[in-house]
Coordinates of C-alpha atoms in Angstrom, one line a residue:
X23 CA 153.9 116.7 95.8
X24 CA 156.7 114.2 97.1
X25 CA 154.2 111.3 98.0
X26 CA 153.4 110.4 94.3
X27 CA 152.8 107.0 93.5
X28 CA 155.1 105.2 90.7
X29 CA 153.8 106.6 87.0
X30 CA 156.2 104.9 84.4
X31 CA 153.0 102.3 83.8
X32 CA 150.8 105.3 82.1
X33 CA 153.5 105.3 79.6
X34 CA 154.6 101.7 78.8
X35 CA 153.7 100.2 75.6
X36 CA 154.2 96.9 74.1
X37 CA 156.2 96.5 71.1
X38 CA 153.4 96.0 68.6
X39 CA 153.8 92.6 67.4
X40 CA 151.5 90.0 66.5
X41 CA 152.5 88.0 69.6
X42 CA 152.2 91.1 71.8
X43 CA 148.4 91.0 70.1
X44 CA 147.8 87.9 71.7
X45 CA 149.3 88.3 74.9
X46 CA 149.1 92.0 75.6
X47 CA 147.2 92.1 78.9
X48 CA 149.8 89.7 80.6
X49 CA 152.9 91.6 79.0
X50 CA 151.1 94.7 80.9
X51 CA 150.0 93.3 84.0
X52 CA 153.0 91.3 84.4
X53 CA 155.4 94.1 84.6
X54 CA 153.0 96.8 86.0
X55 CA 149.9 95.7 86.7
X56 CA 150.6 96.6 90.9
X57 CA 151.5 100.0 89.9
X58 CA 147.8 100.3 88.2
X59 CA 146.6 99.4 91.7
X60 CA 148.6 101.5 93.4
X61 CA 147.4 104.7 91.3
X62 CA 144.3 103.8 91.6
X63 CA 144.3 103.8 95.5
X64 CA 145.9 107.0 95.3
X65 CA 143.4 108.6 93.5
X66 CA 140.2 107.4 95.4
X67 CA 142.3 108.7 98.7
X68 CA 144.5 111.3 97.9
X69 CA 144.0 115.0 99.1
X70 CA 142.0 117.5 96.9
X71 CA 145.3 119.7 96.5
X72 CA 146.7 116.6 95.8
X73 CA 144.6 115.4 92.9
X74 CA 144.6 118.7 91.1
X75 CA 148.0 118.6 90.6
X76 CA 147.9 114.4 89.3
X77 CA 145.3 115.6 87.0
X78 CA 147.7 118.0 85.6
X79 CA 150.8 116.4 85.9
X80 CA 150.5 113.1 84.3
X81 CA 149.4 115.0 81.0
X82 CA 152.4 117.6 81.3
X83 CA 155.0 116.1 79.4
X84 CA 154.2 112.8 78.1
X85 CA 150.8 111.9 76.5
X86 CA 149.7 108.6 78.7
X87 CA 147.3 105.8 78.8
X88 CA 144.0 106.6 79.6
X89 CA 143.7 105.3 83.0
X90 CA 142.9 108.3 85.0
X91 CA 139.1 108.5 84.3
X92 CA 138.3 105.2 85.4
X93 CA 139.7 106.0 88.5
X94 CA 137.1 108.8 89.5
X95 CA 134.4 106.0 88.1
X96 CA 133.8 103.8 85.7
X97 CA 129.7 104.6 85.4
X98 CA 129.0 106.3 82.4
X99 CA 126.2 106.7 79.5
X100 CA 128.2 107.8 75.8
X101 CA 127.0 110.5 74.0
X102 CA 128.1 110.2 69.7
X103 CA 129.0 114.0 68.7
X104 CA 129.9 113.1 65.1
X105 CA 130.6 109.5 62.6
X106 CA 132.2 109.2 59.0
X107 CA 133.8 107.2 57.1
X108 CA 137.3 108.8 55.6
X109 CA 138.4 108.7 52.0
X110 CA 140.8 105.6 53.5
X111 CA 137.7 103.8 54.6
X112 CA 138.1 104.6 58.5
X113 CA 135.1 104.7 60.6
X114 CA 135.9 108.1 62.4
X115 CA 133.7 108.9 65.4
X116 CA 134.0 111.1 68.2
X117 CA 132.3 109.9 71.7
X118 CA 131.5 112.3 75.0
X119 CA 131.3 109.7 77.8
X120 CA 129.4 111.6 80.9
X121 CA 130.3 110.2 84.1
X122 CA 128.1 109.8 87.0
X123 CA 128.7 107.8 91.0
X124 CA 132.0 108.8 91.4
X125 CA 134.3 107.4 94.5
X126 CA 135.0 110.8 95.7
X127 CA 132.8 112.9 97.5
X128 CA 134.4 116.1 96.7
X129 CA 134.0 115.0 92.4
X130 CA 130.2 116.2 91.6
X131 CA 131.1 116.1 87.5
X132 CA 133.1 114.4 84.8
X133 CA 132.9 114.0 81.3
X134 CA 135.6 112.7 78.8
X135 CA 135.7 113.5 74.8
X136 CA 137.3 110.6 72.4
X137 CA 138.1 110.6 68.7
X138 CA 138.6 107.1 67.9
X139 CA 139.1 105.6 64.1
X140 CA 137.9 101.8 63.0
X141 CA 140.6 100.5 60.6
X142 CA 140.1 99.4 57.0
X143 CA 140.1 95.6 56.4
X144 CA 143.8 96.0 54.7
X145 CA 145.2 97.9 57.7
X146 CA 144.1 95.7 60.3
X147 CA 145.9 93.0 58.5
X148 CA 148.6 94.9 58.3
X149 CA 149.3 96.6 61.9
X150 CA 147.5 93.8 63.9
X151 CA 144.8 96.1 65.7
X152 CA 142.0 97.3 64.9
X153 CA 142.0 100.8 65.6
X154 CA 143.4 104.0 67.6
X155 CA 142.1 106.2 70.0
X156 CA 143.1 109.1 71.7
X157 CA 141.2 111.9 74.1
X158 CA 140.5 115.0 73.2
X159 CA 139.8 116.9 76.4
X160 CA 138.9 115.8 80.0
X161 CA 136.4 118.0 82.3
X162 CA 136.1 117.8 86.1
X163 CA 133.6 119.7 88.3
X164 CA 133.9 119.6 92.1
X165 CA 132.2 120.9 95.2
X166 CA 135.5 122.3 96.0
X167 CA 137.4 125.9 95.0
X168 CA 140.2 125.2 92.6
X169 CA 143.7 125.9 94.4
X170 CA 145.4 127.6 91.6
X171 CA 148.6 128.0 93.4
X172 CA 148.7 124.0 92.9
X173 CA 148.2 124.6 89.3
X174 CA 150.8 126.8 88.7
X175 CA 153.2 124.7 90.8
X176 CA 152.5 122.0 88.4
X177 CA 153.5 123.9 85.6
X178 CA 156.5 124.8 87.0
X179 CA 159.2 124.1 84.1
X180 CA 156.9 124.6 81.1
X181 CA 156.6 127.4 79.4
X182 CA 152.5 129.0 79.5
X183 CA 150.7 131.8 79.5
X184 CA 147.3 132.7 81.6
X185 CA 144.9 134.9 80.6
X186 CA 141.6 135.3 82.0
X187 CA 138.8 134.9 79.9
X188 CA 135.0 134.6 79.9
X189 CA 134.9 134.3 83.5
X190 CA 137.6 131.5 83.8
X191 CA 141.5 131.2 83.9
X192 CA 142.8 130.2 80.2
X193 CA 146.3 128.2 80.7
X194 CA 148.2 127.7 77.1
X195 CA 150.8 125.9 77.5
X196 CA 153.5 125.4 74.8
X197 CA 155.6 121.5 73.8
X198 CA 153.0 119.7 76.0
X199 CA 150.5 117.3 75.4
X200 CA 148.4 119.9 77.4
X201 CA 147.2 122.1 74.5
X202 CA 145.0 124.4 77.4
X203 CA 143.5 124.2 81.3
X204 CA 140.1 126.2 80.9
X205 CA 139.5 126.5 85.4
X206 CA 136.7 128.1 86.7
X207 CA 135.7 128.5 90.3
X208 CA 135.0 125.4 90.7
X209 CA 136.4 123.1 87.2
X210 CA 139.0 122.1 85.2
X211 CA 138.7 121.2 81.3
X212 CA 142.2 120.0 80.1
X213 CA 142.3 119.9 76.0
X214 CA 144.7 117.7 74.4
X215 CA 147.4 118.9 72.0
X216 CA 147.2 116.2 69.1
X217 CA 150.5 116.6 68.3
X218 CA 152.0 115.2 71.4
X219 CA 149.4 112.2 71.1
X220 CA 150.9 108.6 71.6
X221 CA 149.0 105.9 70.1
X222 CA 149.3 103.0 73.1
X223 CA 148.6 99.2 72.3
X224 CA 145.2 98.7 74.0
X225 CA 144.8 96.5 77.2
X226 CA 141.7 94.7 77.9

């Protein structure tokens, strides 16, 4: 796809400081904050071939922020699949958001898994935030056939291998924060590798 928008703003992180803690969200908006605005135009507009492959893309060789959820919609209820407290003292929880109203017609589904962990009292001292996040897989239905010519064009430079299984199309992809695609007729379920995770400084 030629007509991307610009993508360095999924990946740019503040150096974590304590006065990046204060002023985070005008370090971020400051030097990409348009380029948030942009994407998100994209998305609401872009073509269905076209979305498929942003989907895919953004994930294929760098981890980046989670932005592109909140750009199919921002109205979900959470669902808590599991909470414990570590031997560090970490609240660990994982969290299914379900996504409903979405801003494109041809999205009828969306959920979004999280693991998240609270700091200790010591480490929040210590690193300035309070905790870390990271998703763990992202699953889109549509009223639509997926194009899997525009799937495999997205991989194009990574090394995979597709296998069909259990009546979908299992992509495994290898050195990618893409761990799997799991596409059906008419879904996508992209699973996270969790070693190609990058812990961003949050923006609110």
């Amino acid at each position: 796809m030629n007509n991307l928008p610009k993508l360095d703003f999924l990946y740019f992180n503040p150096e974590i400081t304590v006065e990046n803690y204060m002023d985070k969200r005008e370090i971020y908006y400051d030097k990409v904050g348009w380029d948030e605005r942009h994407f998100e135009d994209y998305v609401e507009t872009c073509s269905f071939e076209e979305l498929i492959y942003l989907m895919i893309y953004i994930y294929k060789d760098k981890y980046p922020r989670e932005i592109f959820p909140s750009t199919i919609s921002v109205d979900s209820q959470s669902q808590n699949l599991l909470s414990y407290n570590n031997e560090n003292g970490r609240a660990i929880s994982e969290n299914k958001y379900v996504f409903n109203n979405f801003f494109r017609k041809d999205v009828i589904g969306m959920n979004v898994q999280y693991h998240s962990e609270q700091y200790s009292d010591e480490e929040i001292i210590e690193k300035y935030w309070m905790s870390e996040y990271h998703m763990q897989n992202l699953f889109l239905e549509f009223n639509k056939e997926i194009p899997i010519h525009i799937i495999d064009k997205t991989l194009e430079g990574k090394e995979y291998t597709k296998t069909e299984k259990d009546n979908a199309l299992l992509y495994e992809v290898i050195d990618s924060p893409i761990a799997s695609l799991e596409v059906t007729k008419n879904s996508i379920k992209l699973n996270i590798n969790e070693d190609k995770i990058i812990l961003y400084v949050l923006i609110y």
